[in-house]
mmCIF file with all atom_site columns, C-alpha atoms in Angstrom:
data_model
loop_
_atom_site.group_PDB
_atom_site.id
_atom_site.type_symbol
_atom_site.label_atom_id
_atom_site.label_alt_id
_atom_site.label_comp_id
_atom_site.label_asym_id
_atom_site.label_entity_id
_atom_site.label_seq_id
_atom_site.pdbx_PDB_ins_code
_atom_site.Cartn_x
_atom_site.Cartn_y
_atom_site.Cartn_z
_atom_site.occupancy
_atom_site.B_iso_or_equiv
_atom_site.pdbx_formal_charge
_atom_site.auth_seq_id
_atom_site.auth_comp_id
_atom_site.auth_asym_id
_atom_site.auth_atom_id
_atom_site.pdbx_PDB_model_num
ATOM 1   C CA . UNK W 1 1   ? -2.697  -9.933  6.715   1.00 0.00 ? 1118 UNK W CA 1
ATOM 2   C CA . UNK W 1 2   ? -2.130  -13.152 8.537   1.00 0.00 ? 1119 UNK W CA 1
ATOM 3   C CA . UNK W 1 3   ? -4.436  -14.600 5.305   1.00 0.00 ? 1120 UNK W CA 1
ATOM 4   C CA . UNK W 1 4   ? -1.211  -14.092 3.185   1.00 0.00 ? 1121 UNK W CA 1
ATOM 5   C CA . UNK W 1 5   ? 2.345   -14.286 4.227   1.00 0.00 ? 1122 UNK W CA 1
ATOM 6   C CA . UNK W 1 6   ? 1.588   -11.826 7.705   1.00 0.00 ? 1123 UNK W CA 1
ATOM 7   C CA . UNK W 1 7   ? 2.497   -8.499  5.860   1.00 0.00 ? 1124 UNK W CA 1
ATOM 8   C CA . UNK W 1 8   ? 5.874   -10.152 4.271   1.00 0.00 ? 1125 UNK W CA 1
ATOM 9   C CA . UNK W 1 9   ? 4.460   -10.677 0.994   1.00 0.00 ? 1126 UNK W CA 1
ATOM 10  C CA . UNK W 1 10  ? 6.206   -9.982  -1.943  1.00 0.00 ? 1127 UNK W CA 1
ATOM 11  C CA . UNK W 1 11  ? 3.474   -8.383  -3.930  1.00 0.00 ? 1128 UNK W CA 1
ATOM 12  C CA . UNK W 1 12  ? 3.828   -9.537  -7.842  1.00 0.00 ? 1129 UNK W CA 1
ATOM 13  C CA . UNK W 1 13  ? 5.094   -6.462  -9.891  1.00 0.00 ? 1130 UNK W CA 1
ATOM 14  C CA . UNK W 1 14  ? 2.423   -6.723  -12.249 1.00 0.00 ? 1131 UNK W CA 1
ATOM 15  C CA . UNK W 1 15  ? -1.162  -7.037  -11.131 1.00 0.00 ? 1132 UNK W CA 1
ATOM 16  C CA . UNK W 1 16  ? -3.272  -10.305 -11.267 1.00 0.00 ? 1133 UNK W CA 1
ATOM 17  C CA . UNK W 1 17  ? -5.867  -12.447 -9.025  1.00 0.00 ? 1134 UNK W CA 1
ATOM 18  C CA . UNK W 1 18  ? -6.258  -11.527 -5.646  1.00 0.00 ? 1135 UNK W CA 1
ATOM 19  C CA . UNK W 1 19  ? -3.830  -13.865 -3.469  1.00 0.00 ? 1136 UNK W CA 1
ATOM 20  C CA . UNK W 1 20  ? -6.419  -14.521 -1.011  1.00 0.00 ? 1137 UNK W CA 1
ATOM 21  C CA . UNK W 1 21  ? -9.802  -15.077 -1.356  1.00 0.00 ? 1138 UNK W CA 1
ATOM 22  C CA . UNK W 1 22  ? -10.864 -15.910 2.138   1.00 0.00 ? 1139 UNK W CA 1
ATOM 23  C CA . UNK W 1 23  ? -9.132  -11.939 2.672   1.00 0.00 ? 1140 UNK W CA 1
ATOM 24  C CA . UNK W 1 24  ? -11.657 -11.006 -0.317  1.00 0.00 ? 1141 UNK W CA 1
ATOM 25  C CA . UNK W 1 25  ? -14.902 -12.358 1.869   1.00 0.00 ? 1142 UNK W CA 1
ATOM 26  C CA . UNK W 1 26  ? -13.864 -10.502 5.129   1.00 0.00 ? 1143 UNK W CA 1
ATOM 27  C CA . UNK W 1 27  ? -12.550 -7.321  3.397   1.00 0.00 ? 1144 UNK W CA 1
ATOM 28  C CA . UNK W 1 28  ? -15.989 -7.102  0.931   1.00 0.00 ? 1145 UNK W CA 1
ATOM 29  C CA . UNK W 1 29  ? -18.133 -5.755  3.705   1.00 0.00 ? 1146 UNK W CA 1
ATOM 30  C CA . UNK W 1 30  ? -15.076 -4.003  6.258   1.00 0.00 ? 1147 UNK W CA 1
ATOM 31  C CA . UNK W 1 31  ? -15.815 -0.650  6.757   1.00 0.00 ? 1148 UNK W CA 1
ATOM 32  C CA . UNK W 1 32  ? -12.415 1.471   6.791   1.00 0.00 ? 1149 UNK W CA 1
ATOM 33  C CA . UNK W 1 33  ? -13.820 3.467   9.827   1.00 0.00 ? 1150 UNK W CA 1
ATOM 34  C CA . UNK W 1 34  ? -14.222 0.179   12.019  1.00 0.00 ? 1151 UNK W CA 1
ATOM 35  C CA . UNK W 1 35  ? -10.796 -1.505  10.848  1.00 0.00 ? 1152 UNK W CA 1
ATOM 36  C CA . UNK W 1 36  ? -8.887  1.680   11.080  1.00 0.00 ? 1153 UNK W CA 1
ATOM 37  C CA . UNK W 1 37  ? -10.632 3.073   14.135  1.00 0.00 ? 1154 UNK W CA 1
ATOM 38  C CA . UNK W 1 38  ? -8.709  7.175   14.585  1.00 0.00 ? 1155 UNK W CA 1
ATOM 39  C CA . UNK W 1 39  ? -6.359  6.447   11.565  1.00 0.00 ? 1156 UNK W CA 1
ATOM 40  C CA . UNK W 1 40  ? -4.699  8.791   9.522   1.00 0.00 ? 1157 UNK W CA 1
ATOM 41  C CA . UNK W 1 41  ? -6.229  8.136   6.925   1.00 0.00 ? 1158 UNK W CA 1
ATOM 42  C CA . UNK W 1 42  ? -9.084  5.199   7.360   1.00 0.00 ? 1159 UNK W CA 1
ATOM 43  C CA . UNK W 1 43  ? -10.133 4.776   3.504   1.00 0.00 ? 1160 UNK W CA 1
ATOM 44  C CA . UNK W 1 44  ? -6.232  4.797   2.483   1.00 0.00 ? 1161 UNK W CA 1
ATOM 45  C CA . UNK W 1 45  ? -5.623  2.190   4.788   1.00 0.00 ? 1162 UNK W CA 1
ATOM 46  C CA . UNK W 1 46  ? -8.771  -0.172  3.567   1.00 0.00 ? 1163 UNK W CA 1
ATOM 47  C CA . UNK W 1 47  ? -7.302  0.213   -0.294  1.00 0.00 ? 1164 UNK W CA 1
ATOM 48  C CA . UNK W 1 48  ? -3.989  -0.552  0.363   1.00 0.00 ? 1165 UNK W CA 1
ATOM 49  C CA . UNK W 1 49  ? -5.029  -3.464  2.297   1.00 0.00 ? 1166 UNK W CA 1
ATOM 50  C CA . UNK W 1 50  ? -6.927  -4.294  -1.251  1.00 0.00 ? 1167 UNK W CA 1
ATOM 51  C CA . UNK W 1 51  ? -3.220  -3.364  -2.943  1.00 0.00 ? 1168 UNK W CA 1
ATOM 52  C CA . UNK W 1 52  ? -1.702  -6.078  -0.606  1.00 0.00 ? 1169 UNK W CA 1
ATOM 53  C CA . UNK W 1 53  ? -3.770  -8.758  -1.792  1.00 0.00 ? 1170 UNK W CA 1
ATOM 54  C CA . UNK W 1 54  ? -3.503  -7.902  -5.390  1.00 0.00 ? 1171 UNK W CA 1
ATOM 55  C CA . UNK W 1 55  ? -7.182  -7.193  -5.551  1.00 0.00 ? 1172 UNK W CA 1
ATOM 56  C CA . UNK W 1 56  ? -6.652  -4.572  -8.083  1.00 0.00 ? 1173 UNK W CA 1
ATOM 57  C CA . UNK W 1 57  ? -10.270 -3.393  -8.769  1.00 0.00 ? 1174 UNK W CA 1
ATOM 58  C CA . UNK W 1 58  ? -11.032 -3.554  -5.264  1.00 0.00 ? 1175 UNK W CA 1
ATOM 59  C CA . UNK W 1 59  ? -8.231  -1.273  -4.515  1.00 0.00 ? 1176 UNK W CA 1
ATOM 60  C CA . UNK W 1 60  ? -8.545  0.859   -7.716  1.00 0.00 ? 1177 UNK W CA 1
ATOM 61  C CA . UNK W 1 61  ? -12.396 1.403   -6.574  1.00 0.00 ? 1178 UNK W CA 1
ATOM 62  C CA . UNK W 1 62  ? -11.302 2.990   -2.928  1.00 0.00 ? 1179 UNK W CA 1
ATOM 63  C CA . UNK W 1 63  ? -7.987  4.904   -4.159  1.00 0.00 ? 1180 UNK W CA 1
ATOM 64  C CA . UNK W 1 64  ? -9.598  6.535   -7.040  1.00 0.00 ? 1181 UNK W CA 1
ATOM 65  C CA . UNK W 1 65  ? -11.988 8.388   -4.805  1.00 0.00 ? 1182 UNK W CA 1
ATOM 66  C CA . UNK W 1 66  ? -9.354  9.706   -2.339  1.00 0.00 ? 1183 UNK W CA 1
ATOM 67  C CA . UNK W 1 67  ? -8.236  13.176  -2.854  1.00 0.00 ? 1184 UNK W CA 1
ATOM 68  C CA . UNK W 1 68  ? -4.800  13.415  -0.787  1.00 0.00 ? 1185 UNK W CA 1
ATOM 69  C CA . UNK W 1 69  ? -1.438  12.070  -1.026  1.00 0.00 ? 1186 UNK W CA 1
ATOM 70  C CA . UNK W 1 70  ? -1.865  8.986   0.328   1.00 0.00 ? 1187 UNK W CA 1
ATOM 71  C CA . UNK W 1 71  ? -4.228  8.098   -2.028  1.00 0.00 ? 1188 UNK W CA 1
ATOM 72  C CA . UNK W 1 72  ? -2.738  9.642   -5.420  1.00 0.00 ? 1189 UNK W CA 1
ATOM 73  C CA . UNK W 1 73  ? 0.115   7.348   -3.287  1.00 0.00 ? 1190 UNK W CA 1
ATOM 74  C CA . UNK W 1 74  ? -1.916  4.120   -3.958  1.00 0.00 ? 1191 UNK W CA 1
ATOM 75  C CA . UNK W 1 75  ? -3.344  4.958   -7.145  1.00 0.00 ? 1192 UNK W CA 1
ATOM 76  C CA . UNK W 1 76  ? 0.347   5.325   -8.746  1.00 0.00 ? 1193 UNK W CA 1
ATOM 77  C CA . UNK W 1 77  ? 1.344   2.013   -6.767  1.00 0.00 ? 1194 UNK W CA 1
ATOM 78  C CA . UNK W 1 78  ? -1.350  0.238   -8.815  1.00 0.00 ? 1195 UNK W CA 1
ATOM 79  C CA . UNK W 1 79  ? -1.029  1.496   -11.968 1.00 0.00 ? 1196 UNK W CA 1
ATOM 80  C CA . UNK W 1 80  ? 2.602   1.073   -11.553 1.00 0.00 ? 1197 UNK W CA 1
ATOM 81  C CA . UNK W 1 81  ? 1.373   -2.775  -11.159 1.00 0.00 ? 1198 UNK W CA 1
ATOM 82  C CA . UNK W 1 82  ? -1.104  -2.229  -14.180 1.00 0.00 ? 1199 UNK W CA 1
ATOM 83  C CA . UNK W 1 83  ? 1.585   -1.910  -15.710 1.00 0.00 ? 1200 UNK W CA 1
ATOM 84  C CA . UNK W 1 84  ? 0.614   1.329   -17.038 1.00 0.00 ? 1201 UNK W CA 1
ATOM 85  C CA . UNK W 1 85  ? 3.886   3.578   -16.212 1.00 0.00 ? 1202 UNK W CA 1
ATOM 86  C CA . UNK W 1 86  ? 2.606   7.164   -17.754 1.00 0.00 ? 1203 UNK W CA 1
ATOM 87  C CA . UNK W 1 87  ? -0.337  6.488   -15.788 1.00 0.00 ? 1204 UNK W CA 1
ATOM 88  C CA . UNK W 1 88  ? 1.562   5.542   -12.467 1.00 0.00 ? 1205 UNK W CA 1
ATOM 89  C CA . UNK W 1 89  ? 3.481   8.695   -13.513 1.00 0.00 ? 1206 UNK W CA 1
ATOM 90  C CA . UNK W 1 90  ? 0.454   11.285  -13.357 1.00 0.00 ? 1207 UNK W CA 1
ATOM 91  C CA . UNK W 1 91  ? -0.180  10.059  -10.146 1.00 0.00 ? 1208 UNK W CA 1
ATOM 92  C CA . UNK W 1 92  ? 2.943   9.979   -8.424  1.00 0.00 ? 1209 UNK W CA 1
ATOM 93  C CA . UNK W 1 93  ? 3.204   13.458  -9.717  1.00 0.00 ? 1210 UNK W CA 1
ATOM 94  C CA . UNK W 1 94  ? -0.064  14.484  -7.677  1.00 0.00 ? 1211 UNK W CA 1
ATOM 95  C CA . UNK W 1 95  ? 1.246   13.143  -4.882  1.00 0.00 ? 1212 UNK W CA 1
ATOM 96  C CA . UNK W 1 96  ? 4.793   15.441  -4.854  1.00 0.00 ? 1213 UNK W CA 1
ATOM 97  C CA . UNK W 1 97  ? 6.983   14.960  -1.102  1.00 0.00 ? 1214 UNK W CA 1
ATOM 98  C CA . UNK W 1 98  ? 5.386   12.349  1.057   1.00 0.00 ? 1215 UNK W CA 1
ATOM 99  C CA . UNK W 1 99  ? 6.627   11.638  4.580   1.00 0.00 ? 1216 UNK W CA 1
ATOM 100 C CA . UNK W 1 100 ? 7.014   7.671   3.509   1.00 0.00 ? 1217 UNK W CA 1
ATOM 101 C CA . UNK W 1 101 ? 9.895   9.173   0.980   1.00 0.00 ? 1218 UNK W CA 1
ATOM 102 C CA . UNK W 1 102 ? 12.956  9.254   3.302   1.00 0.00 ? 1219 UNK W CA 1
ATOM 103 C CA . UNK W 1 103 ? 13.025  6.317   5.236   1.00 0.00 ? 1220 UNK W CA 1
ATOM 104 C CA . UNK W 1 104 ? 11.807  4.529   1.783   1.00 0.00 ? 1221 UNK W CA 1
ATOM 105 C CA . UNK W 1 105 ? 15.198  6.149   0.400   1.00 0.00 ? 1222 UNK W CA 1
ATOM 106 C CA . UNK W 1 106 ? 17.061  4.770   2.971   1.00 0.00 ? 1223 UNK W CA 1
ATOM 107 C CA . UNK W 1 107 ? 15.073  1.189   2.615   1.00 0.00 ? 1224 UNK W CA 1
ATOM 108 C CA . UNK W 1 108 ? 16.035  0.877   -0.946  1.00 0.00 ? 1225 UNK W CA 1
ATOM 109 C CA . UNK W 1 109 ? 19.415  1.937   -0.689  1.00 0.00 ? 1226 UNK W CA 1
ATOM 110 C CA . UNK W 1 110 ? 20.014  -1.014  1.996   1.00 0.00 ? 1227 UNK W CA 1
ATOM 111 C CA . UNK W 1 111 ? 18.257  -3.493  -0.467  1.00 0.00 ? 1228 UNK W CA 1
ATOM 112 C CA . UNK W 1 112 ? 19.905  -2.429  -3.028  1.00 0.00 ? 1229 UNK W CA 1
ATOM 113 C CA . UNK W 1 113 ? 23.251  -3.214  -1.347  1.00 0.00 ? 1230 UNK W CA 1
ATOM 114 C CA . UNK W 1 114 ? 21.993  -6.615  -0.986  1.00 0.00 ? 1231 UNK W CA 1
ATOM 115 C CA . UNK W 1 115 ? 21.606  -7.141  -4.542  1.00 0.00 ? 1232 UNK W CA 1
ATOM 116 C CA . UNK W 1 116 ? 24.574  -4.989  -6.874  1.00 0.00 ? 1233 UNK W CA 1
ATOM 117 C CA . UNK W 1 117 ? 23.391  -6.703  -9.599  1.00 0.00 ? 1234 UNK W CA 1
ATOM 118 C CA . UNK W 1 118 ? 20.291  -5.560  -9.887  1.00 0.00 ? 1235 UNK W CA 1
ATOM 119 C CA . UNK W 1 119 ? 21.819  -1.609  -11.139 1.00 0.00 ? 1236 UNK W CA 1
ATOM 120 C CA . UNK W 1 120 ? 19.320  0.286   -9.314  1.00 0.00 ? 1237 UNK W CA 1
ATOM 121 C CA . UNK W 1 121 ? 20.742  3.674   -7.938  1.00 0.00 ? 1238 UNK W CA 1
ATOM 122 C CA . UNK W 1 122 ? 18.691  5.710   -5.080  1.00 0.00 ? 1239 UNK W CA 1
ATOM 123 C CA . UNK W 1 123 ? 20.708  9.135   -5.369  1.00 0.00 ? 1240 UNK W CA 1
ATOM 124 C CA . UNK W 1 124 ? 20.750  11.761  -2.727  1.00 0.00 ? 1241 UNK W CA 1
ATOM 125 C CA . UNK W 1 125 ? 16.587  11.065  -2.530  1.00 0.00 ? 1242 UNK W CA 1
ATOM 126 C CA . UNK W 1 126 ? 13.405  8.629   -3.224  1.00 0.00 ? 1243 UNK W CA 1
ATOM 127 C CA . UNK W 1 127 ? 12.744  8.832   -7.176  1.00 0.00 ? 1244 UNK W CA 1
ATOM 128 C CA . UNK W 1 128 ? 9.218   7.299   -7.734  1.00 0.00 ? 1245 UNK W CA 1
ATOM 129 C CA . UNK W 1 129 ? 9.711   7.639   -11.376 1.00 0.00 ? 1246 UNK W CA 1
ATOM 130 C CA . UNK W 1 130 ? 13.193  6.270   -11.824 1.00 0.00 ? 1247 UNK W CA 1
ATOM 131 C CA . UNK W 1 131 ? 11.704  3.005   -9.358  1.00 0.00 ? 1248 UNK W CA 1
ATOM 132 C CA . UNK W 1 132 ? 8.335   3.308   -12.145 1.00 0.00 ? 1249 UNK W CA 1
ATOM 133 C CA . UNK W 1 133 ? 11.438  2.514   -14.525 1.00 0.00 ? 1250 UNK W CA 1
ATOM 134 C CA . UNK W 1 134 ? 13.150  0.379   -12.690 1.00 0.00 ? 1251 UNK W CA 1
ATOM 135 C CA . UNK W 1 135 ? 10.402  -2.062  -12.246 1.00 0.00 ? 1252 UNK W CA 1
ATOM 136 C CA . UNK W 1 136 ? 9.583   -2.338  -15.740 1.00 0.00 ? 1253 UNK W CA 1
ATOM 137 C CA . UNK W 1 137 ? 12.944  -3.081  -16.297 1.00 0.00 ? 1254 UNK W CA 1
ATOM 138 C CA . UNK W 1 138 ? 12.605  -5.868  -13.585 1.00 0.00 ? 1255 UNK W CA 1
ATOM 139 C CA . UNK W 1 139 ? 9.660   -7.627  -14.852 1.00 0.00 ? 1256 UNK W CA 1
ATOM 140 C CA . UNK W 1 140 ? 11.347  -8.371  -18.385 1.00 0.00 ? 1257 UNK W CA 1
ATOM 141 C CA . UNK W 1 141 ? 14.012  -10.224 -16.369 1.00 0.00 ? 1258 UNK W CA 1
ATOM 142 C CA . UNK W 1 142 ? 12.102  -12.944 -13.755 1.00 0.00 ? 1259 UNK W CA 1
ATOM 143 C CA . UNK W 1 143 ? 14.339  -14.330 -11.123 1.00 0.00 ? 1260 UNK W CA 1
ATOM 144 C CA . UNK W 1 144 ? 16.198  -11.847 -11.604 1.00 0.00 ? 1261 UNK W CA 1
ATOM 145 C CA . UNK W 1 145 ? 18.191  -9.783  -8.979  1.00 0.00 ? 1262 UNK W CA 1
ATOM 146 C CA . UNK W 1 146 ? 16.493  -6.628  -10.156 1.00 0.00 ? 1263 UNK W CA 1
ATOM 147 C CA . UNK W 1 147 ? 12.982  -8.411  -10.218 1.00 0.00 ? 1264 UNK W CA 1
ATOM 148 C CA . UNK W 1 148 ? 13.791  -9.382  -6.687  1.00 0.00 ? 1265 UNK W CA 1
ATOM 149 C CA . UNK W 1 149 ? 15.033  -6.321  -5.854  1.00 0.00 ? 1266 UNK W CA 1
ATOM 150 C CA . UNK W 1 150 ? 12.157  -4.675  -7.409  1.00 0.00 ? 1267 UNK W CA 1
ATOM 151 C CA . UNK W 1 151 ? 9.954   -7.226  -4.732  1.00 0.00 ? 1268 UNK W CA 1
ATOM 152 C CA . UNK W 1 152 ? 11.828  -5.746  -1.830  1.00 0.00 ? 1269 UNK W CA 1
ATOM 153 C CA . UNK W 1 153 ? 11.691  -2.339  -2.431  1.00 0.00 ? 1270 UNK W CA 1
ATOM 154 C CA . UNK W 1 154 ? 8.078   -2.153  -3.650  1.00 0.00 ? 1271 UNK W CA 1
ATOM 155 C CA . UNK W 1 155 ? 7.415   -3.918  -0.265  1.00 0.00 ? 1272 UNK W CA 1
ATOM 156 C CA . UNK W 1 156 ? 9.418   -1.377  1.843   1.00 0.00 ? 1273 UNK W CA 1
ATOM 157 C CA . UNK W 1 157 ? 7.120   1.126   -0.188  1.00 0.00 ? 1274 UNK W CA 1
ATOM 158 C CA . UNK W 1 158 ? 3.875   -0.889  0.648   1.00 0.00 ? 1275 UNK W CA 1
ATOM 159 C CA . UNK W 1 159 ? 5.110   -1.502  4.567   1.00 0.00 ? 1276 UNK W CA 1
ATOM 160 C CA . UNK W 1 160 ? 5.718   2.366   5.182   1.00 0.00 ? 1277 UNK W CA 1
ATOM 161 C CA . UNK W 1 161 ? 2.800   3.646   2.971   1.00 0.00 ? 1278 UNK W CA 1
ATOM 162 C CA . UNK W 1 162 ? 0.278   1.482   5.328   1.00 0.00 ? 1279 UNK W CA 1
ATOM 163 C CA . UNK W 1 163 ? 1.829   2.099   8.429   1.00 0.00 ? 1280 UNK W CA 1
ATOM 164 C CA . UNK W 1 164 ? 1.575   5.846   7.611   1.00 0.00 ? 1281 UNK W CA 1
ATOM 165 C CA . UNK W 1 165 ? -2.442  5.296   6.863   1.00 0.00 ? 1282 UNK W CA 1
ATOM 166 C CA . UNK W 1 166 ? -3.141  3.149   9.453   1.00 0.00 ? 1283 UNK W CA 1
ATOM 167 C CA . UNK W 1 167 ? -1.486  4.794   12.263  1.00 0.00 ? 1284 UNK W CA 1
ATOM 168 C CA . UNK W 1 168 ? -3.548  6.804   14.766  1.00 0.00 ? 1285 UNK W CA 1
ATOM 169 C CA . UNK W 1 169 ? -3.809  10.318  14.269  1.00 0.00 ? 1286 UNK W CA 1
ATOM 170 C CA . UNK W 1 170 ? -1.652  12.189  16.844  1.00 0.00 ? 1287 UNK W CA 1
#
């Protein structure tokens, strides 16, 4: 991550080039197994370190072969970027409660306090489809609070979805 921003990137709301090509060259030939050595999930990891580089195909390729949360997780996170909400939809549906929810509740709700302006509202509980709203809402209005906002959160989400992945199995 140190090839882009050292994990505080704001990753663009809508997917483009990869941010990083010299993270392209090393990440081509990684092996999740030997990056993410007694993970939690090893091939989750690998494609959302794809997803934080905006290497959508990349990322698509890895997530779209994973049959748990985590990655139904990722897949919605990219189609989200896509943008293709209905799409980001189906999959955040397949994933249903994930542990990254709650503290990615209480994330947003601090971010959001940061920026009133942007008119997001948490509730009592992480909405992934009301945030799939939300950021399309965001990305008609650049510089926006709610676009950055949108940044923060979808950080927070990327920061605690990773973390989860990449940490060792207990």
């Amino acid at each position: 991550m140190a090839l882009d921003q050292d994990g505080d990137r704001l990753i663009p709301l809508v997917s483009g080039a990869c941010s990083s090509e010299a993270a392209r060259e090393r990440l081509r030939n990684a092996q999740a197994s030997e990056l993410f050595p007694q993970a939690n999930a090893p091939e989750a990891a690998l494609g959302g370190l794809w997803l934080y580089f905006s290497c959508f195909d990349e990322s698509h390729e890895i997530v779209q072969n994973i049959h748990s949360a985590e990655g139904s997780f990722w897949h919605a996170i990219l189609h989200r970027q896509e943008p293709d909400s209905g799409n980001s939809a189906y999959w955040f549906r397949r994933v249903g409660e994930h542990p990254a929810y709650r503290p990615l509740h209480l994330a947003a709700e601090e971010i959001v306090a940061r920026w009133p302006e942007a008119e997001f509202r948490t509730g009592g509980k992480w909405d992934p489809f009301s945030f799939i709203m939300f950021c399309e809402r965001a990305r008609q209005q650049p510089n926006s609070p709610s676009e950055r906002a949108a940044l923060e959160i979808q950080r927070t989400e990327w920061q605690l979805l990773f973390d989860h992945c990449a940490r060792t199995r207990t």
